[in-house]
Coordinates of C-alpha atoms in Angstrom, one line a residue:
M1 CA 24.5 94.9 118.9
S2 CA 27.0 92.1 117.5
E3 CA 30.5 92.2 118.3
A4 CA 33.2 90.8 115.5
I5 CA 35.2 88.1 116.9
L6 CA 38.9 87.6 115.2
S7 CA 39.8 83.9 114.5
P8 CA 43.0 82.7 115.7
T9 CA 44.1 82.5 112.0
D10 CA 43.3 86.6 111.1
T11 CA 45.0 87.4 114.3
N12 CA 48.2 85.5 112.9
A13 CA 47.4 86.7 109.5
D14 CA 47.8 90.3 111.0
T15 CA 50.9 89.5 113.3
D16 CA 52.7 88.4 110.3
T17 CA 51.5 91.4 108.1
D18 CA 53.2 93.7 110.9
T19 CA 56.2 91.8 111.2
V20 CA 57.0 91.6 107.9
A21 CA 56.2 95.3 107.6
A22 CA 58.8 95.8 110.8
G23 CA 61.1 93.8 108.6
Q24 CA 61.1 95.8 105.7
Q25 CA 61.2 99.3 107.3
R26 CA 64.3 97.9 109.1
L27 CA 65.9 96.9 105.9
D28 CA 65.0 100.1 104.3
E29 CA 66.5 101.9 107.5
R30 CA 69.4 99.9 106.5
T31 CA 70.1 100.9 103.0
R32 CA 69.5 104.5 103.6
R33 CA 72.0 104.6 106.2
A34 CA 74.1 102.4 104.0
T35 CA 73.8 104.9 101.3
V36 CA 74.5 108.1 103.2
A37 CA 77.5 106.5 104.7
F38 CA 78.7 105.6 101.0
R39 CA 78.3 109.0 99.8
R40 CA 79.6 110.5 102.8
R41 CA 82.8 108.3 102.2
K42 CA 83.2 109.2 98.8
Q43 CA 83.2 113.2 99.7
Q44 CA 85.7 112.4 102.4
I45 CA 87.9 110.7 99.8
W46 CA 87.6 113.4 96.8
G47 CA 88.1 116.2 99.6
A48 CA 91.4 114.5 100.8
R49 CA 92.4 114.3 97.4
A50 CA 91.6 117.7 96.7
L51 CA 93.3 118.8 99.5
L52 CA 96.4 116.9 99.1
A53 CA 96.6 118.3 95.1
V54 CA 96.7 122.0 97.1
V55 CA 99.2 121.2 99.3
V56 CA 101.9 119.8 96.6
I57 CA 100.9 122.2 94.2
G58 CA 100.6 125.0 96.7
G59 CA 103.9 124.4 98.6
W60 CA 105.3 123.7 94.8
Q61 CA 104.5 127.5 94.1
W62 CA 105.5 128.7 97.4
F63 CA 108.5 127.2 97.7
T64 CA 109.7 128.2 94.4
A65 CA 108.3 131.7 94.8
A66 CA 110.2 132.2 98.2
G67 CA 113.5 130.9 96.2
W68 CA 113.9 128.1 98.5
V69 CA 113.5 125.7 95.8
D70 CA 115.2 126.9 92.3
K71 CA 112.6 127.1 89.6
F72 CA 115.2 127.1 86.7
F73 CA 115.6 123.3 87.3
Y74 CA 112.2 122.1 88.9
A75 CA 110.0 124.8 87.2
Q76 CA 106.7 126.8 89.0
P77 CA 103.2 125.6 88.7
S78 CA 101.8 128.8 87.4
G79 CA 104.7 128.8 84.8
I80 CA 103.7 125.1 83.7
W81 CA 99.9 126.0 83.3
N82 CA 101.2 129.4 81.1
R83 CA 103.4 126.8 78.9
L84 CA 100.2 124.5 78.7
W85 CA 98.2 127.7 77.6
D86 CA 100.6 128.7 75.2
Y87 CA 101.0 124.8 73.8
F88 CA 97.2 124.8 72.9
Q89 CA 97.0 128.7 71.8
N90 CA 99.8 128.6 69.6
G91 CA 101.1 125.0 68.8
T92 CA 104.4 123.6 69.1
E93 CA 107.4 123.7 67.0
F94 CA 106.3 120.4 65.6
G95 CA 102.7 121.5 65.4
S96 CA 99.2 121.9 67.0
Y97 CA 99.3 120.5 70.5
P98 CA 96.3 118.3 70.1
A99 CA 97.8 116.8 67.2
Q100 CA 100.9 115.6 69.4
I101 CA 98.7 114.3 72.1
E102 CA 96.7 112.6 69.2
T103 CA 99.6 111.1 67.9
T104 CA 101.0 109.4 71.6
M105 CA 97.5 108.3 72.6
Q106 CA 97.2 106.6 69.1
E107 CA 100.5 104.8 69.9
A108 CA 99.4 103.9 73.2
L109 CA 96.1 102.9 72.3
Y110 CA 97.2 100.5 69.3
G111 CA 100.1 99.0 71.7
F112 CA 98.0 98.5 74.5
L113 CA 95.2 96.6 72.4
I114 CA 97.4 94.5 70.6
G115 CA 99.9 93.9 74.0
T116 CA 96.7 92.7 76.0
G117 CA 95.1 90.8 72.7
V118 CA 98.2 88.8 72.3
G119 CA 99.0 88.3 76.3
V120 CA 95.7 87.2 76.7
V121 CA 95.7 84.8 74.0
L122 CA 99.1 83.2 74.9
G123 CA 98.4 83.1 78.8
V124 CA 95.2 81.3 78.2
A125 CA 96.9 78.9 75.9
L126 CA 100.3 78.5 77.8
G127 CA 97.9 78.4 81.2
M128 CA 96.1 75.3 79.9
N129 CA 99.1 73.6 78.3
R130 CA 101.7 72.8 80.9
F131 CA 103.9 70.8 78.2
L132 CA 104.2 73.8 76.0
A133 CA 104.9 76.3 78.7
E134 CA 107.2 74.8 80.1
V135 CA 108.9 74.5 76.5
L136 CA 108.7 78.3 75.8
D137 CA 109.2 79.3 79.9
P138 CA 113.1 80.4 79.0
Y139 CA 112.4 82.0 76.1
I140 CA 110.1 84.1 77.3
K141 CA 112.1 84.8 80.6
I142 CA 114.8 86.0 78.0
V143 CA 112.6 88.2 76.2
N144 CA 111.5 89.7 79.4
A145 CA 115.2 90.5 80.6
V146 CA 116.1 92.2 77.4
P147 CA 115.9 96.0 78.3
R148 CA 113.0 98.1 76.8
I149 CA 115.0 100.8 75.7
V150 CA 117.2 98.3 73.9
L151 CA 114.4 97.0 72.1
G152 CA 112.9 100.0 71.5
S153 CA 116.2 101.2 70.0
I154 CA 115.7 98.1 67.5
F155 CA 112.5 98.6 66.6
I156 CA 113.4 102.3 65.3
V157 CA 116.8 100.9 63.3
A158 CA 114.1 98.3 62.1
F159 CA 110.9 100.2 60.9
G160 CA 112.4 103.9 61.3
V161 CA 110.6 106.9 63.0
G162 CA 106.9 106.1 62.4
M163 CA 104.0 105.0 64.4
A164 CA 105.3 101.3 63.7
P165 CA 108.0 101.4 66.2
K166 CA 106.1 103.2 69.1
V167 CA 103.0 100.9 69.0
L168 CA 105.3 97.7 69.1
L169 CA 107.4 98.7 72.1
A170 CA 104.1 100.1 73.6
A171 CA 102.8 96.4 72.7
V172 CA 105.8 94.4 74.2
L173 CA 105.3 96.4 77.4
V174 CA 101.8 95.8 77.9
F175 CA 102.3 92.0 76.8
F176 CA 104.1 91.1 79.8
I177 CA 102.0 91.9 82.1
V178 CA 99.1 90.8 80.7
F179 CA 100.4 87.6 79.7
F180 CA 101.7 86.7 83.2
N181 CA 98.5 87.7 85.0
A182 CA 96.4 85.9 82.4
F183 CA 98.8 82.6 82.7
Q184 CA 98.3 82.7 86.5
G185 CA 94.5 83.6 86.3
V186 CA 94.3 80.1 84.3
R187 CA 96.3 78.3 86.5
E188 CA 94.2 79.5 89.9
V189 CA 90.9 78.1 88.3
D190 CA 89.4 75.8 90.7
R191 CA 89.8 72.3 89.5
N192 CA 86.5 71.1 91.0
V193 CA 84.8 73.3 88.7
L194 CA 86.5 72.2 85.7
N195 CA 85.9 68.5 86.8
N196 CA 82.0 69.3 87.2
A197 CA 82.0 71.2 83.8
K198 CA 83.4 67.9 82.1
V199 CA 81.4 65.3 84.0
L200 CA 78.4 67.7 82.7
G201 CA 79.4 67.3 79.3
A202 CA 80.8 70.4 78.5
S203 CA 83.2 70.7 75.2
R204 CA 86.6 72.2 75.4
W205 CA 85.7 75.3 74.0
H206 CA 82.4 75.8 76.5
T207 CA 84.9 75.1 79.2
I208 CA 87.4 77.6 77.8
R209 CA 84.5 79.8 77.3
H210 CA 82.5 79.4 80.4
V211 CA 84.6 78.2 83.0
I212 CA 88.2 79.0 82.4
I213 CA 88.0 82.6 80.7
P214 CA 85.6 84.0 83.3
S215 CA 87.9 82.7 86.3
A216 CA 90.9 84.3 85.0
L217 CA 89.0 87.6 83.9
T218 CA 89.5 88.7 87.4
W219 CA 93.3 88.7 86.9
I220 CA 93.3 89.6 83.4
I221 CA 91.3 93.4 84.0
A222 CA 93.3 93.6 87.4
S223 CA 96.4 93.9 85.0
L224 CA 94.6 96.5 82.6
H225 CA 95.0 99.0 85.5
S226 CA 98.7 99.5 84.9
A227 CA 98.8 97.9 81.3
F228 CA 97.9 100.8 79.9
G229 CA 100.3 103.3 82.0
F230 CA 103.2 101.2 80.3
A231 CA 101.6 101.4 76.9
I232 CA 101.7 105.2 77.7
V233 CA 105.6 104.8 78.8
G234 CA 106.3 102.7 76.0
A235 CA 104.8 105.1 73.4
V236 CA 106.5 108.1 74.7
V237 CA 110.1 106.2 75.0
G238 CA 109.8 105.5 71.6
E239 CA 109.2 109.3 70.8
V240 CA 112.4 110.2 72.5
L241 CA 114.4 107.9 70.7
G242 CA 113.0 109.1 67.7
A243 CA 110.2 110.5 66.0
Q244 CA 108.6 112.9 64.2
K245 CA 105.4 114.2 66.5
G246 CA 104.0 113.1 70.0
L247 CA 104.5 114.3 73.5
G248 CA 108.0 112.2 73.9
L249 CA 109.2 114.5 71.2
L250 CA 108.3 117.6 73.0
I251 CA 109.8 116.1 76.2
K252 CA 113.1 115.6 74.7
S253 CA 113.4 118.9 72.7
A254 CA 112.1 120.5 76.2
Q255 CA 114.9 118.7 78.0
G256 CA 117.4 119.8 75.2
N257 CA 116.7 123.3 75.6
F258 CA 117.1 123.1 79.3
D259 CA 113.2 123.9 79.8
P260 CA 111.6 122.2 82.7
Y261 CA 108.5 124.2 81.9
G262 CA 107.9 122.1 78.7
V263 CA 108.8 118.7 80.5
F264 CA 106.6 118.9 83.4
A265 CA 103.8 120.3 81.3
N266 CA 103.8 117.3 78.9
M267 CA 103.9 114.9 82.0
F268 CA 100.9 116.4 83.8
V269 CA 99.2 115.9 80.0
I270 CA 100.3 112.3 80.0
A271 CA 99.2 111.8 83.6
A272 CA 95.8 113.3 83.0
L273 CA 96.0 111.0 79.6
V274 CA 96.3 107.7 82.0
L275 CA 93.6 108.9 85.1
I276 CA 91.2 109.4 81.7
V277 CA 91.6 105.7 80.7
E278 CA 91.9 104.4 84.2
F279 CA 88.5 105.5 84.5
V280 CA 87.1 104.0 81.4
I281 CA 88.8 100.6 82.4
E282 CA 87.2 100.8 86.0
R283 CA 83.8 101.3 84.5
V284 CA 84.1 98.5 81.9
E285 CA 85.6 96.0 84.8
R286 CA 82.4 96.7 86.7
R287 CA 80.3 95.5 83.8
L288 CA 82.6 92.6 83.2
L289 CA 82.5 91.2 86.9
A290 CA 79.1 92.3 87.7
W291 CA 78.7 88.8 88.5
R292 CA 81.6 88.3 90.8
P293 CA 80.6 88.4 94.7
K294 CA 82.7 90.7 96.6
V295 CA 85.7 88.7 98.9
Q296 CA 85.5 89.8 102.3
S297 CA 88.2 92.3 102.0
E298 CA 86.5 94.2 99.5
T299 CA 83.6 94.3 101.6
V300 CA 85.4 95.7 104.6
L301 CA 87.3 98.4 102.8
V302 CA 83.6 99.4 101.5

């Protein structure tokens, strides 16, 4: 009866296989633990958010019901809910409630897109051209210093009470936020990367497309998170100044009738719209910045 004799090569191969298998198991275990920890953290975050909402809304309802807070001035959550239900069921004095929401959203979205587009183009252009940036610098600061409500009044006088002045006011609010971020983002581009691109023969267009814009994209996307909120503000302020329909007009009408329920109901709808768009922007950000490695601060937060 012969005995099998393992060569040193076979022994080393088996050892390497066992080491690789053990390493893969440890990696799988760490991945599983990280996934569980991430899910638990998300659950804790959503739980804390829900608890905070319950405390705020419940406390509001309780204080007004007990008479500690005058509901004539501060309304009551249950009454606000009833007012919203009435809006959707019976409409408003200016037409159906979904039509009012649609009008405000259209004005905000158009202003958001126009302000973002112009802000990105001018921000990148001035960021790359120091001479032009220094020439236009005082004029940009002057326009930025003009109170927005004054601009809204000018737009109403010039373009009437239609959609155009609201879109323009929203676009102006968005423009300055996006412009300054795009401008700074271009100025923060790594000069070594730019020099390497030039050495490799990249044209000016290729440098802008493949180096400058991707590098500034982090700044631009960051500005969009607050930009849409300002677009909504511009649309609503324009409607308050003068409009035929929209959530701002409903707020103005409720204010004139000393109706806090109408004011708060429309405010909650506006907040919900902003959160929905913010959710979409976050998804777009993940797609556009998927190439970017996480910085140390982000890794710690995760």
